[in-house]
Coordinates of C-alpha atoms in Angstrom, one line a residue:
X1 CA 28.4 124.4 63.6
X2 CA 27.7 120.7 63.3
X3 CA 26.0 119.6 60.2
X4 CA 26.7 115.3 60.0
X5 CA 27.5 113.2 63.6
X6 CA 28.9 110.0 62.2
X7 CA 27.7 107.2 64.5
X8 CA 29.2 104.4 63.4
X9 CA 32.0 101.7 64.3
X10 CA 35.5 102.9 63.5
X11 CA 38.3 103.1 61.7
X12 CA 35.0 103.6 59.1
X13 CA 34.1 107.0 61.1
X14 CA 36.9 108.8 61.3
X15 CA 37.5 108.4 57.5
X16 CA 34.0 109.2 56.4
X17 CA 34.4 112.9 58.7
X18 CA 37.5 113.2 56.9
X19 CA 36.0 112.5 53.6
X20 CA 32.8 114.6 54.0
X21 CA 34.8 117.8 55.5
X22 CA 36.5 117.5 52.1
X23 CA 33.1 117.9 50.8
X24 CA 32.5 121.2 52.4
X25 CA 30.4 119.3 55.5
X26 CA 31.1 119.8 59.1
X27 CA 31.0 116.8 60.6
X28 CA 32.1 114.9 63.9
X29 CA 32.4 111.3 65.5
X30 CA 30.0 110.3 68.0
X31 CA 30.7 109.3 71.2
X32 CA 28.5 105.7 70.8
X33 CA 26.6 103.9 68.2
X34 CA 23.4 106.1 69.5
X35 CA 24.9 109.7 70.1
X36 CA 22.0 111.1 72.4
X37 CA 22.3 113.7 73.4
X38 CA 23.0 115.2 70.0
X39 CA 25.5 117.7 69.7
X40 CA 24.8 121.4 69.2
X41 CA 23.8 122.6 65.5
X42 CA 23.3 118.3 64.3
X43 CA 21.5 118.1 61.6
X44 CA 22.1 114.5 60.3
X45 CA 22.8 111.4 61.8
X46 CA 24.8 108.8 59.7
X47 CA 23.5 105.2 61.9
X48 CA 23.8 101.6 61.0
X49 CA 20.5 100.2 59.8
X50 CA 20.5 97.8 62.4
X51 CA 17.4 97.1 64.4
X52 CA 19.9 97.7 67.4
X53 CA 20.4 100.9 66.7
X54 CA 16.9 102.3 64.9
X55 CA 15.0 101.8 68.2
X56 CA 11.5 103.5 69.1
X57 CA 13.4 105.5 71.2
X58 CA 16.0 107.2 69.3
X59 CA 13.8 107.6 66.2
X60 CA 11.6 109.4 68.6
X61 CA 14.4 111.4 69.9
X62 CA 15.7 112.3 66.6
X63 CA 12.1 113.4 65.2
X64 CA 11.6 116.0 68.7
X65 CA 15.2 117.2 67.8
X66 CA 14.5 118.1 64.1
X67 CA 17.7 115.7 63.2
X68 CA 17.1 113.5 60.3
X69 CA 18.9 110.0 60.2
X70 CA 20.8 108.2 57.6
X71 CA 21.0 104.7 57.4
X72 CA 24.2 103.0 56.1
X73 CA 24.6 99.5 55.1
X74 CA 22.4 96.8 55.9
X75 CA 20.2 94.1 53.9
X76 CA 16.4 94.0 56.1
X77 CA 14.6 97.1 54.6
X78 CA 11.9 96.2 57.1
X79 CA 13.0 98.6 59.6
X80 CA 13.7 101.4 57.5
X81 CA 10.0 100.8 56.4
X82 CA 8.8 100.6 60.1
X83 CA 10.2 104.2 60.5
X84 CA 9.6 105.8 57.3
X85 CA 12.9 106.1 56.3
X86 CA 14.6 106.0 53.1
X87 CA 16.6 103.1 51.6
X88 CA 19.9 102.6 53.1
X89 CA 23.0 103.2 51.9
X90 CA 25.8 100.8 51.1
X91 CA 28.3 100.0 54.2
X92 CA 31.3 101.5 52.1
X93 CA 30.1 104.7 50.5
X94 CA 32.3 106.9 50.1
X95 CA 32.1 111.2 51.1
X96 CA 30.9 112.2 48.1
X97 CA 28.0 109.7 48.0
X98 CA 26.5 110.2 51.3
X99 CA 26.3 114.5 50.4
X100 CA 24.7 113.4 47.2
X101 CA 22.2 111.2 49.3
X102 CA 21.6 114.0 51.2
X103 CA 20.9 116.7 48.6
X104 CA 18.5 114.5 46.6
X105 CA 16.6 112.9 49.3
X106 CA 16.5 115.9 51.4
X107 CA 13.1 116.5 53.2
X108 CA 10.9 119.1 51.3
X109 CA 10.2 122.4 52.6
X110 CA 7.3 122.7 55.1
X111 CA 4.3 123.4 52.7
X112 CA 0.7 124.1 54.2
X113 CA -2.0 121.1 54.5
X114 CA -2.9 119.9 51.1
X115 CA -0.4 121.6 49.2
X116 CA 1.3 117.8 48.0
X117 CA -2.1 116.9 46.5
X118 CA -1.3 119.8 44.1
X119 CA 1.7 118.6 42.8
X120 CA 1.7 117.2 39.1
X121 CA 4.3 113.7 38.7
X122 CA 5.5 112.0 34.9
X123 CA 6.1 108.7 36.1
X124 CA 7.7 106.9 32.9
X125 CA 7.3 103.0 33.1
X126 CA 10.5 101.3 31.1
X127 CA 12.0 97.2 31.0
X128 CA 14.3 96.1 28.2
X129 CA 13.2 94.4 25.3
X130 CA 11.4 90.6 26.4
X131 CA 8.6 91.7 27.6
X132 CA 9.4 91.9 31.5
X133 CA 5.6 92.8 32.0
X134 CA 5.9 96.7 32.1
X135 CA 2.9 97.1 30.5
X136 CA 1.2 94.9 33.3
X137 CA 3.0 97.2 36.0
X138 CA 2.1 100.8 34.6
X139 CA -1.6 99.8 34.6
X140 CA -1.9 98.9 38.1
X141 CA 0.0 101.3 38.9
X142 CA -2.1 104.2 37.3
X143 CA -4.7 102.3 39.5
X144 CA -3.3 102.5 42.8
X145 CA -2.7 105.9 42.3
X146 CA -6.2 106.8 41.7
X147 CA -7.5 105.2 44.2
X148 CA -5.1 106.9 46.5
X149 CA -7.6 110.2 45.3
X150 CA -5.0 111.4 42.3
X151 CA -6.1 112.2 38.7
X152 CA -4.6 109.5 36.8
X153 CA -3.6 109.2 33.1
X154 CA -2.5 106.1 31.8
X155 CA -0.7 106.9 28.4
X156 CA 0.7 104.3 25.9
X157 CA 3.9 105.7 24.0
X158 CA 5.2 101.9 22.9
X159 CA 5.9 102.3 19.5
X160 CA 7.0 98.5 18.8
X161 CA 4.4 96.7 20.7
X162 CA 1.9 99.2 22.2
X163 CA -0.6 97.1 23.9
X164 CA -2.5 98.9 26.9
X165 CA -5.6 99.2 24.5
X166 CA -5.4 95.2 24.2
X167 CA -5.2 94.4 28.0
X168 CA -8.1 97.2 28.9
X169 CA -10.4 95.9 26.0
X170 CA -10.8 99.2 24.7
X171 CA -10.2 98.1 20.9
X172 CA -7.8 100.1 18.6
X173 CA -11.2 103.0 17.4
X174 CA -10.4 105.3 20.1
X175 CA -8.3 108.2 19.0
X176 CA -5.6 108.1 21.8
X177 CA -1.6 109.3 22.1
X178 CA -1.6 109.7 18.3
X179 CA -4.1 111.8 18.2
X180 CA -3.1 113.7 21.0
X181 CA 0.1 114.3 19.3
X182 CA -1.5 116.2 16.2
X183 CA -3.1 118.2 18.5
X184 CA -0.1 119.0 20.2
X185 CA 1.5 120.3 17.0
X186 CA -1.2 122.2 16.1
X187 CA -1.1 124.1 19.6
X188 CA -4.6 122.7 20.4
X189 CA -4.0 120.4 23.1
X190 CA -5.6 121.5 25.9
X191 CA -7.7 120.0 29.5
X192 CA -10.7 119.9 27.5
X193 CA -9.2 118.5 24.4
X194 CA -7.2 116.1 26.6
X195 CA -10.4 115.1 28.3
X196 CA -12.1 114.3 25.0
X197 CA -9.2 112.3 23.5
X198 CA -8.7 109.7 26.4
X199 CA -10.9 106.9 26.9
X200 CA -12.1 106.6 30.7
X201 CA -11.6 103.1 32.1
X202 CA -13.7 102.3 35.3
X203 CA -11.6 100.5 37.8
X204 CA -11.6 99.2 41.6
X205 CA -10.1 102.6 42.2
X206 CA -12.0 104.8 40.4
X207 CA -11.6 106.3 37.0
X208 CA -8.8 105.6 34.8
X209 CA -7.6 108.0 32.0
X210 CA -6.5 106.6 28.9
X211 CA -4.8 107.5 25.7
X212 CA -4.0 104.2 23.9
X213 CA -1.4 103.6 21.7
X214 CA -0.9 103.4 18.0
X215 CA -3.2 100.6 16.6
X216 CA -0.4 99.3 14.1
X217 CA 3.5 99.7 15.2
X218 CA 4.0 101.1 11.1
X219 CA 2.3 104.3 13.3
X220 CA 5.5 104.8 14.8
X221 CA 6.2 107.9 12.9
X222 CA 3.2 109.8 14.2
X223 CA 5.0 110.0 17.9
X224 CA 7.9 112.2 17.0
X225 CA 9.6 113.7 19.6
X226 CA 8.5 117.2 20.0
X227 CA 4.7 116.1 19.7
X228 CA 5.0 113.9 22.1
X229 CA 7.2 116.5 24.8
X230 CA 4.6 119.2 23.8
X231 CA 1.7 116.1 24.3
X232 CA 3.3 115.1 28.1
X233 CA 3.8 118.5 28.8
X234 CA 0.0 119.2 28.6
X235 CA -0.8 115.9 29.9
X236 CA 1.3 117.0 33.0
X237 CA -1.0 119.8 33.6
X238 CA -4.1 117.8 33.3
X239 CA -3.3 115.1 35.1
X240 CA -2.0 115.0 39.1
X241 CA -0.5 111.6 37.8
X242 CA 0.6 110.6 35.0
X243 CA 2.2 107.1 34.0
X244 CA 3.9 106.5 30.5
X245 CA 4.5 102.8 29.1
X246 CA 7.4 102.9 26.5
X247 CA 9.0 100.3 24.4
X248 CA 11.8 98.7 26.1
X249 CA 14.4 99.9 23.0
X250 CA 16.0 103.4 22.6
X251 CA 19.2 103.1 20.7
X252 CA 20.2 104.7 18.2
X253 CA 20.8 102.5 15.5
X254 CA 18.1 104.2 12.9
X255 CA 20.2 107.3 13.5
X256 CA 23.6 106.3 11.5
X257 CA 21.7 106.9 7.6
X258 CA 21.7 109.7 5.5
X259 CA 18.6 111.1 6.1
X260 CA 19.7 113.1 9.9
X261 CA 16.3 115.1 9.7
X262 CA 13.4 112.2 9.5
X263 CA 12.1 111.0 12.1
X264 CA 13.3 108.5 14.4
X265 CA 11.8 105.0 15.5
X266 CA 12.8 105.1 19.0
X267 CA 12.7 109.0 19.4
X268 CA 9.3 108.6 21.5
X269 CA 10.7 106.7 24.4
X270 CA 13.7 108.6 24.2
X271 CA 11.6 111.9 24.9
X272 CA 9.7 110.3 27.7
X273 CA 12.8 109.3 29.8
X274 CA 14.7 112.6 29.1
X275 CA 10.6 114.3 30.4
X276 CA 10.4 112.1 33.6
X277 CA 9.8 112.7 36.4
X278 CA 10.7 109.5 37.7
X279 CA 11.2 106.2 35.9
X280 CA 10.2 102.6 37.1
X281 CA 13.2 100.2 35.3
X282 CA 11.4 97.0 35.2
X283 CA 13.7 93.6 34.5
X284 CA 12.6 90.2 34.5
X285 CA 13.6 88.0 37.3
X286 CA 15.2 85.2 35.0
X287 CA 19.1 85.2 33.9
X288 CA 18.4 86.3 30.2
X289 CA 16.1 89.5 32.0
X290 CA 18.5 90.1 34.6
X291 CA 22.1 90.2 31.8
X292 CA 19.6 92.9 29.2
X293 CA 18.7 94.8 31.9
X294 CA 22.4 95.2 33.0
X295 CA 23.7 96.2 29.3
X296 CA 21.1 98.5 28.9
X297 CA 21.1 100.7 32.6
X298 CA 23.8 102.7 31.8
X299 CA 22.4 104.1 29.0
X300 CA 18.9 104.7 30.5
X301 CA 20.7 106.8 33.2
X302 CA 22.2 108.8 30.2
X303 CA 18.4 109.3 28.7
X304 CA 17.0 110.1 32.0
X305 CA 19.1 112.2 33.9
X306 CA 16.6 114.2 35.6
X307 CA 14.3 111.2 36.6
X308 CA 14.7 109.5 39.9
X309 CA 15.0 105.6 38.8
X310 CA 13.8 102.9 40.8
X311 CA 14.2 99.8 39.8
X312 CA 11.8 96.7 39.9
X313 CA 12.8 93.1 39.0
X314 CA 9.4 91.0 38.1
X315 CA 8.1 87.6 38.2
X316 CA 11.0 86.6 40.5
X317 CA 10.6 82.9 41.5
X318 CA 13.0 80.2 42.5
X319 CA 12.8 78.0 38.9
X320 CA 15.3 79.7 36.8
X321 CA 18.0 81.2 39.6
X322 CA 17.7 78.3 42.3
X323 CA 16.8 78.6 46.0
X324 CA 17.9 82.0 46.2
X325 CA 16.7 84.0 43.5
X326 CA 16.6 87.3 45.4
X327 CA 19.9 87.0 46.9
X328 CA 21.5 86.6 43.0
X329 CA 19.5 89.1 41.7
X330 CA 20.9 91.2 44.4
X331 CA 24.9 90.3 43.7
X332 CA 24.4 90.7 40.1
X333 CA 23.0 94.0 39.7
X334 CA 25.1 95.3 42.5
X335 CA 28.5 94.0 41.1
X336 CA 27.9 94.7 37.1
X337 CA 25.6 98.0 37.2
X338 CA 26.2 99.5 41.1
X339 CA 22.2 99.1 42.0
X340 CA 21.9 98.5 45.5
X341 CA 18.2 99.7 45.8
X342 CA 15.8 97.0 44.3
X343 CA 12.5 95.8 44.7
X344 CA 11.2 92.2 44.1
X345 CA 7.5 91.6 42.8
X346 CA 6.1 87.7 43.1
X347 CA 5.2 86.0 40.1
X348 CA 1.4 85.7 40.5
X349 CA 1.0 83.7 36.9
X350 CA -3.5 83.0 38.0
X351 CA -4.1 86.7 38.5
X352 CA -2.0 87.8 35.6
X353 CA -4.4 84.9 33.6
X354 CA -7.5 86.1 35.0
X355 CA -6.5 89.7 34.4
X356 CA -5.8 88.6 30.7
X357 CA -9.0 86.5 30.5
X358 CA -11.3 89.5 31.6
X359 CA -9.2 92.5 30.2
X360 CA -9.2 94.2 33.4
X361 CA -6.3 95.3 35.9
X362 CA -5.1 92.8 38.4
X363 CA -6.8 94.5 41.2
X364 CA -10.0 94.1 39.7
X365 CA -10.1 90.5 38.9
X366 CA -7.9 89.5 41.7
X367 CA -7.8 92.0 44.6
X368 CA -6.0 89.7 47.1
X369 CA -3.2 89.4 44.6
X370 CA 0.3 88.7 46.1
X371 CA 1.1 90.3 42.6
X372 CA -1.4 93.3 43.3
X373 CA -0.3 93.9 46.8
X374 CA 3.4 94.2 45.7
X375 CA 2.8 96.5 43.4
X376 CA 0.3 98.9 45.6
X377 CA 3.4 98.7 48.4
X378 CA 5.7 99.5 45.5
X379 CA 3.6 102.7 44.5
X380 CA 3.8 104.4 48.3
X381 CA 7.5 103.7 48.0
X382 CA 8.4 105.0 44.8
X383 CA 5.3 107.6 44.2
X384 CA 5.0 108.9 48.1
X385 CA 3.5 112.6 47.7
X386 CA 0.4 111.0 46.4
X387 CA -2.1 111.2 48.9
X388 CA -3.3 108.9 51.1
X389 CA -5.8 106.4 51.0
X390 CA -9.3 107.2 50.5
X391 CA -11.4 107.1 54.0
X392 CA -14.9 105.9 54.2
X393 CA -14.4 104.0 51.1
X394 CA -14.8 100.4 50.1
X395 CA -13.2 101.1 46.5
X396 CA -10.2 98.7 45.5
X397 CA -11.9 96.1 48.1
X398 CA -13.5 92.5 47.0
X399 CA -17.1 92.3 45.7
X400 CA -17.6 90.2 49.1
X401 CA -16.1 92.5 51.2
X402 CA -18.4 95.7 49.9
X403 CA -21.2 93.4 50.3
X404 CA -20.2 93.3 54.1
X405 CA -19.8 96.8 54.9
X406 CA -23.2 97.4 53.3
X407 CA -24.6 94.9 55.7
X408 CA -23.0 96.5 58.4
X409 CA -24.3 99.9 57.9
X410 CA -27.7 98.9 57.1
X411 CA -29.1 98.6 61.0
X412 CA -27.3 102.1 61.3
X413 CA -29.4 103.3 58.6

């Protein structure tokens, strides 16, 4: 039985069959570029990601056959978007890669209406040290996700600059991750307990869970790492979502003393990654963001080899790489750490002020943020079994546009 067509150009074809038979797949070369018909018992379609070839048509065919499709190579993830389909891979990969691609980004197993909305995510939000604005992306991330109708809890386990408290305006008095923690220990963390220990933050969204941070970096020894797995662990259950903002260091220089049994300054972020569910790897679009991210991947991947990392490159703007910042970016982390799969977010330096200035999210002060949008596009990419968008519901919109659909439903009223 067929399992893989391989429909594109040769000699590339005939080598990849070769290569993927090797890896226990049954697989054949199709007659064309669009093999449609498909053959008998297809089950996967390897296609260029070419706008040539992922027309309305065959995606339509493929969808009534049951076949799902592939993309290989390829630099416009526009049409992959159109479709719904999932990044594509590089031109040249190899056997091995394309049956990894399709064991972890297989489709999931029919589940009945509604069942997603149950699932429970630890998204873990991490950047090296330089402060690439993680912080800044976990929060508007926790809001997009609850105003696409998930239970949200925004958690602050920084334990060299924790600073979610700071940007929220919700002062350093509230009890928060530390506190949390104890509990935890104490086998006393619970919903309800959970529930009384976070500070709810109104947002455009809806409302916001938080546990701050430690109010003083010296705290750092409260967030050891079995409190803080038993604290996520029970956060997990509370919470449909739940995003985590680390401190950008983990290594493991504390660790060479005598003392092998104390506690460990970095331990806390080490926990969350090795926890996560998936991880957002923020670097700063500038040449000193771009070179720490890079010396610092590999051994993310080591702490996090469960989590599905995406990564995201901030503040990218033309100043510090030239004309074509993206297209560097791209080279670099593609030729020194093997990332192919990257998203860009603008610098939008007047809504990050205003969001300072008021001590709100992004969304809030500045809903038609290039900065905000970005972001909200990033979260159905990287976070997609969260529901979707509220209906009859003018929450995340502009002051003047609520105004308006009031107005328009008054004469129906």
């Amino acid at each position: 039985m067929t399992s893989v067509v391989v429909a594109i150009p040769e000699p590339r074809a005939s080598e990849l069959v070769a290569e993927l038979e090797l890896e226990g797949i049954a697989a054949v070369v199709a007659a064309s570029d669009a093999p449609l018909p498909f053959p008998a018992g297809c089950r996967v379609v390897l296609v260029p990601a070419a706008r040539e070839v992922l027309t309305p048509h065959f995606v339509a065919a493929c969808d009534r056959a049951g076949v799902r499709i592939l993309p290989l190579g390829g630099r416009d993830s526009r049409v992959l978007s159109r479709y719904g389909l999932a990044a594509a891979l590089p031109s040249t990969a190899s056997g091995w890669e394309v049956v990894g691609a399709l064991e972890t980004d297989a489709p999931p197993v029919a589940s009945p209406p509604g069942a997603a909305a149950t699932s429970h995510r630890l998204t873990v939000v991490w950047g090296p040290q330089g402060a690439p604005g993680r912080t800044t992306i976990a929060i508007q991330l926790a809001v997009e996700m609850t105003r696409r109708g998930r239970r949200t809890a925004l958690i602050d386990a920084d334990t060299v600059a924790p600073s979610i408290a700071l940007l929220l305006g919700l002062g350093d008095e509230s009890p928060g991750i530390a506190a949390a923690c104890r509990r935890a220990e104490a086998g006393a963390l619970d919903d309800a307990e959970l529930t009384r220990l976070a500070t709810s933050l109104p947002a455009s969204g809806g409302a916001v869970d938080v546990l701050s941070g430690i109010s003083r970096p010296a705290r750092w020894a409260e967030l050891t790492s079995s409190r803080l797995r038993t604290a996520l662990t029970a956060s997990r259950a509370w919470a449909e979502e739940s995003i985590v903002d680390v401190s950008g260091a983990f290594d493991a220089d504390d660790e060479a003393t005598f003392d092998v049994t104390g506690p460990r300054r970095h331990a806390a972020t080490a926990a969350a990654l090795d926890e996560a569910d998936v991880v957002i790897a923020v670097a700063a679009g500038d040449p000193l963001g771009i070179s720490r991210f890079v010396r610092d991947h590999a051994e993310l991947r080591r702490l996090a080899p469960r989590a599905r990392i995406h990564v995201v490159v901030n503040r990218v703007r033309p100043g510090p790489l030239g004309i074509d910042a993206r297209g560097q970016i791209r080279t670099t982390l593609d030729r020194f750490a093997g990332i192919t799969d990257v998203t860009f977010l603008p610098f939008d330096q007047r809504a990050a002020d205003a969001a300072l200035l008021h001590a709100r999210p992004i969304a809030d002060v500045a809903p038609r943020s290039a900065l905000a949008a970005a972001v909200r596009r990033l979260a159905v990419e990287v976070l997609p079994l969260a529901g979707p968008l509220t209906d009859d519901s003018s929450r995340g919109s502009s002051r003047v546009a609520r105004r308006l659909l009031r107005g328009r439903a008054a004469p129906g009223e």
